[in-house]
mmCIF file of N, CA and C in Angstrom:
data_model
loop_
_atom_site.group_PDB
_atom_site.id
_atom_site.type_symbol
_atom_site.label_atom_id
_atom_site.label_comp_id
_atom_site.label_asym_id
_atom_site.label_seq_id
_atom_site.Cartn_x
_atom_site.Cartn_y
_atom_site.Cartn_z
ATOM 1 N N MET A 1 -9.582 2.403 6.135
ATOM 2 C CA MET A 1 -9.158 2.650 4.861
ATOM 3 C C MET A 1 -9.168 1.736 3.937
ATOM 4 N N ILE A 2 -9.390 1.973 2.502
ATOM 5 C CA ILE A 2 -9.125 1.009 1.419
ATOM 6 C C ILE A 2 -7.975 1.078 0.786
ATOM 7 N N LEU A 3 -7.455 -0.269 0.575
ATOM 8 C CA LEU A 3 -6.227 -0.344 -0.317
ATOM 9 C C LEU A 3 -6.225 -1.171 -1.641
ATOM 10 N N GLU A 4 -5.808 -0.770 -2.622
ATOM 11 C CA GLU A 4 -5.970 -1.417 -3.870
ATOM 12 C C GLU A 4 -4.493 -1.497 -4.301
ATOM 13 N N ILE A 5 -3.898 -2.685 -4.627
ATOM 14 C CA ILE A 5 -2.602 -3.035 -5.052
ATOM 15 C C ILE A 5 -2.686 -3.562 -6.332
ATOM 16 N N ILE A 6 -2.311 -2.949 -7.477
ATOM 17 C CA ILE A 6 -2.439 -3.378 -8.933
ATOM 18 C C ILE A 6 -1.270 -3.537 -9.514
ATOM 19 N N THR A 7 -0.972 -4.844 -10.324
ATOM 20 C CA THR A 7 0.166 -4.900 -11.049
ATOM 21 C C THR A 7 -0.419 -5.041 -12.602
ATOM 22 N N PRO A 8 0.618 -4.990 -13.368
ATOM 23 C CA PRO A 8 0.195 -5.157 -14.751
ATOM 24 C C PRO A 8 -0.635 -6.404 -15.255
ATOM 25 N N GLU A 9 -0.280 -7.181 -14.455
ATOM 26 C CA GLU A 9 -1.084 -8.885 -14.472
ATOM 27 C C GLU A 9 -2.518 -8.899 -13.687
ATOM 28 N N LYS A 10 -2.437 -8.070 -12.745
ATOM 29 C CA LYS A 10 -3.872 -8.551 -11.975
ATOM 30 C C LYS A 10 -3.905 -7.462 -10.687
ATOM 31 N N ASN A 11 -5.206 -7.474 -10.076
ATOM 32 C CA ASN A 11 -5.310 -6.572 -9.004
ATOM 33 C C ASN A 11 -5.006 -7.869 -7.922
ATOM 34 N N VAL A 12 -3.824 -7.313 -7.088
ATOM 35 C CA VAL A 12 -3.422 -8.215 -6.259
ATOM 36 C C VAL A 12 -4.075 -8.111 -4.826
ATOM 37 N N PHE A 13 -4.385 -7.040 -4.606
ATOM 38 C CA PHE A 13 -5.119 -6.881 -3.133
ATOM 39 C C PHE A 13 -6.053 -5.817 -3.279
ATOM 40 N N ASN A 14 -7.390 -5.973 -2.647
ATOM 41 C CA ASN A 14 -8.218 -4.918 -2.553
ATOM 42 C C ASN A 14 -9.144 -5.011 -1.243
ATOM 43 N N GLY A 15 -8.906 -4.303 -0.386
ATOM 44 C CA GLY A 15 -9.652 -4.449 0.873
ATOM 45 C C GLY A 15 -9.527 -3.266 1.898
ATOM 46 N N GLU A 16 -9.875 -3.528 3.041
ATOM 47 C CA GLU A 16 -9.976 -2.570 4.122
ATOM 48 C C GLU A 16 -8.598 -3.002 4.982
ATOM 49 N N VAL A 17 -7.910 -1.811 5.261
ATOM 50 C CA VAL A 17 -6.783 -2.077 6.111
ATOM 51 C C VAL A 17 -6.713 -1.074 7.229
ATOM 52 N N THR A 18 -5.734 -1.340 8.302
ATOM 53 C CA THR A 18 -5.580 -0.462 9.085
ATOM 54 C C THR A 18 -4.165 0.371 9.211
ATOM 55 N N SER A 19 -3.358 -0.359 8.540
ATOM 56 C CA SER A 19 -2.110 0.109 8.246
ATOM 57 C C SER A 19 -1.231 -0.334 7.110
ATOM 58 N N VAL A 20 -0.397 0.458 6.411
ATOM 59 C CA VAL A 20 0.461 -0.007 5.181
ATOM 60 C C VAL A 20 1.721 0.383 5.297
ATOM 61 N N LYS A 21 2.823 -0.348 5.240
ATOM 62 C CA LYS A 21 4.288 0.005 5.125
ATOM 63 C C LYS A 21 4.742 -0.095 3.797
ATOM 64 N N PHE A 22 5.611 0.868 3.373
ATOM 65 C CA PHE A 22 5.960 0.844 1.949
ATOM 66 C C PHE A 22 7.280 1.136 1.834
ATOM 67 N N PRO A 23 7.969 0.439 0.738
ATOM 68 C CA PRO A 23 9.526 0.551 0.711
ATOM 69 C C PRO A 23 9.608 2.148 -0.375
ATOM 70 N N GLY A 24 9.943 3.072 0.341
ATOM 71 C CA GLY A 24 10.043 4.403 -0.391
ATOM 72 C C GLY A 24 11.242 4.636 -0.667
ATOM 73 N N GLU A 25 11.586 5.572 -1.865
ATOM 74 C CA GLU A 25 12.857 5.968 -2.146
ATOM 75 C C GLU A 25 13.910 6.489 -1.094
ATOM 76 N N SER A 26 13.287 7.034 -0.060
ATOM 77 C CA SER A 26 13.984 7.596 1.081
ATOM 78 C C SER A 26 14.005 6.714 2.202
ATOM 79 N N GLY A 27 13.560 5.487 2.261
ATOM 80 C CA GLY A 27 13.471 4.717 3.304
ATOM 81 C C GLY A 27 11.894 4.229 3.350
ATOM 82 N N GLU A 28 11.535 3.201 4.348
ATOM 83 C CA GLU A 28 10.364 2.780 4.434
ATOM 84 C C GLU A 28 9.400 3.759 5.179
ATOM 85 N N PHE A 29 8.270 3.751 4.757
ATOM 86 C CA PHE A 29 7.240 4.713 5.439
ATOM 87 C C PHE A 29 5.928 4.027 5.695
ATOM 88 N N GLU A 30 5.074 4.593 6.595
ATOM 89 C CA GLU A 30 3.806 3.929 6.947
ATOM 90 C C GLU A 30 2.693 4.740 7.018
ATOM 91 N N VAL A 31 1.548 4.264 6.383
ATOM 92 C CA VAL A 31 0.213 5.164 6.040
ATOM 93 C C VAL A 31 -0.586 4.594 7.248
ATOM 94 N N LEU A 32 -1.438 5.393 7.821
ATOM 95 C CA LEU A 32 -2.321 5.115 8.813
ATOM 96 C C LEU A 32 -3.613 5.944 8.220
ATOM 97 N N LYS A 33 -5.017 5.600 8.686
ATOM 98 C CA LYS A 33 -6.119 6.176 8.651
ATOM 99 C C LYS A 33 -6.076 7.732 8.880
ATOM 100 N N ASN A 34 -6.424 8.382 7.877
ATOM 101 C CA ASN A 34 -6.700 9.821 7.984
ATOM 102 C C ASN A 34 -5.426 10.680 7.826
ATOM 103 N N HIS A 35 -4.534 9.870 6.911
ATOM 104 C CA HIS A 35 -3.121 10.541 6.574
ATOM 105 C C HIS A 35 -3.358 11.669 5.412
ATOM 106 N N ALA A 36 -2.303 12.458 5.606
ATOM 107 C CA ALA A 36 -2.470 13.346 4.389
ATOM 108 C C ALA A 36 -2.435 12.921 2.966
ATOM 109 N N SER A 37 -2.945 13.714 2.057
ATOM 110 C CA SER A 37 -2.727 13.190 0.833
ATOM 111 C C SER A 37 -1.187 13.021 0.455
ATOM 112 N N ILE A 38 -1.055 11.938 -0.333
ATOM 113 C CA ILE A 38 0.462 11.729 -0.797
ATOM 114 C C ILE A 38 0.652 10.924 -1.841
ATOM 115 N N ILE A 39 1.507 11.314 -2.852
ATOM 116 C CA ILE A 39 1.919 10.830 -3.991
ATOM 117 C C ILE A 39 3.517 10.360 -3.751
ATOM 118 N N SER A 40 3.887 9.079 -3.921
ATOM 119 C CA SER A 40 5.234 8.679 -3.632
ATOM 120 C C SER A 40 5.747 7.578 -4.757
ATOM 121 N N ASN A 41 7.040 7.588 -5.050
ATOM 122 C CA ASN A 41 7.501 6.482 -5.778
ATOM 123 C C ASN A 41 7.813 5.623 -4.732
ATOM 124 N N LEU A 42 7.837 4.319 -5.221
ATOM 125 C CA LEU A 42 8.279 3.140 -4.537
ATOM 126 C C LEU A 42 9.429 2.561 -5.326
ATOM 127 N N THR A 43 10.394 1.749 -4.206
ATOM 128 C CA THR A 43 11.477 1.107 -4.779
ATOM 129 C C THR A 43 11.327 -0.389 -4.380
ATOM 130 N N ARG A 44 12.403 -1.363 -4.801
ATOM 131 C CA ARG A 44 12.048 -2.603 -4.651
ATOM 132 C C ARG A 44 11.981 -3.256 -3.154
ATOM 133 N N GLY A 45 11.152 -4.081 -2.855
ATOM 134 C CA GLY A 45 10.818 -4.361 -1.420
ATOM 135 C C GLY A 45 9.621 -4.902 -1.119
ATOM 136 N N ASN A 46 9.061 -4.955 0.255
ATOM 137 C CA ASN A 46 7.907 -5.614 0.543
ATOM 138 C C ASN A 46 6.742 -4.504 1.013
ATOM 139 N N ILE A 47 5.620 -4.534 0.623
ATOM 140 C CA ILE A 47 4.684 -3.784 1.297
ATOM 141 C C ILE A 47 3.876 -4.688 2.399
ATOM 142 N N ARG A 48 3.907 -4.190 3.561
ATOM 143 C CA ARG A 48 3.487 -4.776 4.618
ATOM 144 C C ARG A 48 1.964 -4.168 5.005
ATOM 145 N N VAL A 49 1.095 -5.206 4.782
ATOM 146 C CA VAL A 49 -0.537 -4.706 5.121
ATOM 147 C C VAL A 49 -0.834 -5.342 6.244
ATOM 148 N N ILE A 50 -1.698 -4.554 7.307
ATOM 149 C CA ILE A 50 -2.505 -5.079 8.330
ATOM 150 C C ILE A 50 -3.706 -4.745 8.063
ATOM 151 N N THR A 51 -4.549 -5.908 7.999
ATOM 152 C CA THR A 51 -5.993 -5.717 7.657
ATOM 153 C C THR A 51 -6.723 -5.524 8.867
ATOM 154 N N ILE A 52 -7.936 -5.270 8.730
ATOM 155 C CA ILE A 52 -8.843 -4.721 9.919
ATOM 156 C C ILE A 52 -9.078 -5.825 10.916
ATOM 157 N N THR A 53 -8.875 -7.103 10.359
ATOM 158 C CA THR A 53 -8.704 -8.426 11.173
ATOM 159 C C THR A 53 -7.555 -8.650 11.812
ATOM 160 N N ASN A 54 -6.572 -7.742 11.718
ATOM 161 C CA ASN A 54 -5.319 -7.865 12.309
ATOM 162 C C ASN A 54 -4.387 -9.002 11.613
ATOM 163 N N ASN A 55 -4.725 -9.414 10.408
ATOM 164 C CA ASN A 55 -3.926 -10.366 9.553
ATOM 165 C C ASN A 55 -2.794 -9.406 8.784
ATOM 166 N N ILE A 56 -1.666 -9.982 8.826
ATOM 167 C CA ILE A 56 -0.592 -9.354 8.244
ATOM 168 C C ILE A 56 -0.301 -10.212 6.872
ATOM 169 N N GLU A 57 -0.037 -9.200 5.947
ATOM 170 C CA GLU A 57 0.144 -9.742 4.502
ATOM 171 C C GLU A 57 1.173 -9.134 3.826
ATOM 172 N N ASN A 58 2.155 -9.567 3.243
ATOM 173 C CA ASN A 58 3.235 -9.043 2.726
ATOM 174 C C ASN A 58 3.197 -9.285 1.200
ATOM 175 N N PHE A 59 3.627 -8.138 0.341
ATOM 176 C CA PHE A 59 3.774 -8.425 -1.125
ATOM 177 C C PHE A 59 4.947 -7.622 -1.639
ATOM 178 N N LYS A 60 5.829 -8.458 -2.411
ATOM 179 C CA LYS A 60 6.915 -8.294 -2.869
ATOM 180 C C LYS A 60 7.014 -7.497 -4.249
ATOM 181 N N ILE A 61 7.553 -6.169 -4.317
ATOM 182 C CA ILE A 61 7.393 -5.547 -5.369
ATOM 183 C C ILE A 61 8.859 -5.068 -5.785
ATOM 184 N N ASN A 62 8.769 -4.657 -7.143
ATOM 185 C CA ASN A 62 10.176 -4.233 -7.692
ATOM 186 C C ASN A 62 10.019 -2.831 -7.830
ATOM 187 N N GLY A 63 8.931 -2.051 -7.546
ATOM 188 C CA GLY A 63 8.909 -0.726 -7.732
ATOM 189 C C GLY A 63 7.605 -0.469 -7.923
ATOM 190 N N GLY A 64 7.069 0.977 -8.088
ATOM 191 C CA GLY A 64 5.948 1.345 -8.331
ATOM 192 C C GLY A 64 5.465 2.853 -7.906
ATOM 193 N N VAL A 65 4.455 2.961 -7.724
ATOM 194 C CA VAL A 65 3.786 4.416 -7.263
ATOM 195 C C VAL A 65 2.852 4.222 -6.307
ATOM 196 N N ILE A 66 2.651 5.115 -5.228
ATOM 197 C CA ILE A 66 1.575 4.960 -4.374
ATOM 198 C C ILE A 66 0.779 6.334 -4.483
ATOM 199 N N GLU A 67 -0.771 6.422 -4.400
ATOM 200 C CA GLU A 67 -1.401 7.526 -4.084
ATOM 201 C C GLU A 67 -2.428 7.445 -3.150
ATOM 202 N N MET A 68 -2.413 8.312 -2.134
ATOM 203 C CA MET A 68 -3.371 8.118 -1.126
ATOM 204 C C MET A 68 -4.302 9.320 -0.953
ATOM 205 N N GLU A 69 -5.609 9.369 -1.035
ATOM 206 C CA GLU A 69 -6.514 10.512 -0.937
ATOM 207 C C GLU A 69 -7.778 10.014 -0.420
ATOM 208 N N LYS A 70 -8.172 10.836 0.799
ATOM 209 C CA LYS A 70 -9.444 10.344 1.672
ATOM 210 C C LYS A 70 -9.601 9.028 1.738
ATOM 211 N N ASN A 71 -8.485 8.564 2.431
ATOM 212 C CA ASN A 71 -8.702 7.049 3.065
ATOM 213 C C ASN A 71 -8.560 6.101 2.088
ATOM 214 N N LYS A 72 -8.216 6.142 0.550
ATOM 215 C CA LYS A 72 -8.245 5.650 -0.236
ATOM 216 C C LYS A 72 -6.657 5.556 -0.913
ATOM 217 N N ILE A 73 -6.169 4.041 -0.895
ATOM 218 C CA ILE A 73 -4.709 4.119 -1.344
ATOM 219 C C ILE A 73 -4.746 3.313 -2.575
ATOM 220 N N ILE A 74 -4.120 3.744 -3.469
ATOM 221 C CA ILE A 74 -4.109 3.023 -4.831
ATOM 222 C C ILE A 74 -2.350 2.770 -5.081
ATOM 223 N N VAL A 75 -2.111 1.583 -5.159
ATOM 224 C CA VAL A 75 -0.707 1.286 -5.525
ATOM 225 C C VAL A 75 -0.610 0.719 -6.787
ATOM 226 N N LEU A 76 0.182 1.337 -7.769
ATOM 227 C CA LEU A 76 0.587 0.475 -9.075
ATOM 228 C C LEU A 76 2.078 0.006 -8.901
ATOM 229 N N ALA A 77 1.962 -1.287 -9.131
ATOM 230 C CA ALA A 77 3.286 -1.854 -8.695
ATOM 231 C C ALA A 77 3.654 -3.013 -9.863
ATOM 232 N N ASP A 78 5.112 -2.968 -9.848
ATOM 233 C CA ASP A 78 5.601 -4.136 -10.767
ATOM 234 C C ASP A 78 6.037 -5.368 -10.013
#
């Protein structure tokens, strides 16, 4: 699955991942390959990314929006 994290300043991450955890308004949630299509608001917190090489990367955000469709995740974050 492909993940793009975009801020107003730059494209923070663009690559293939196996798992992503997001800070949602109702609590943390995880997205895996073949997840149903989703659009959700994000709150302040960390996005935890596990890449296909099993590296873990964390990105601190102040909020944003996620959209996933057909194994492509786009995050617009502050």
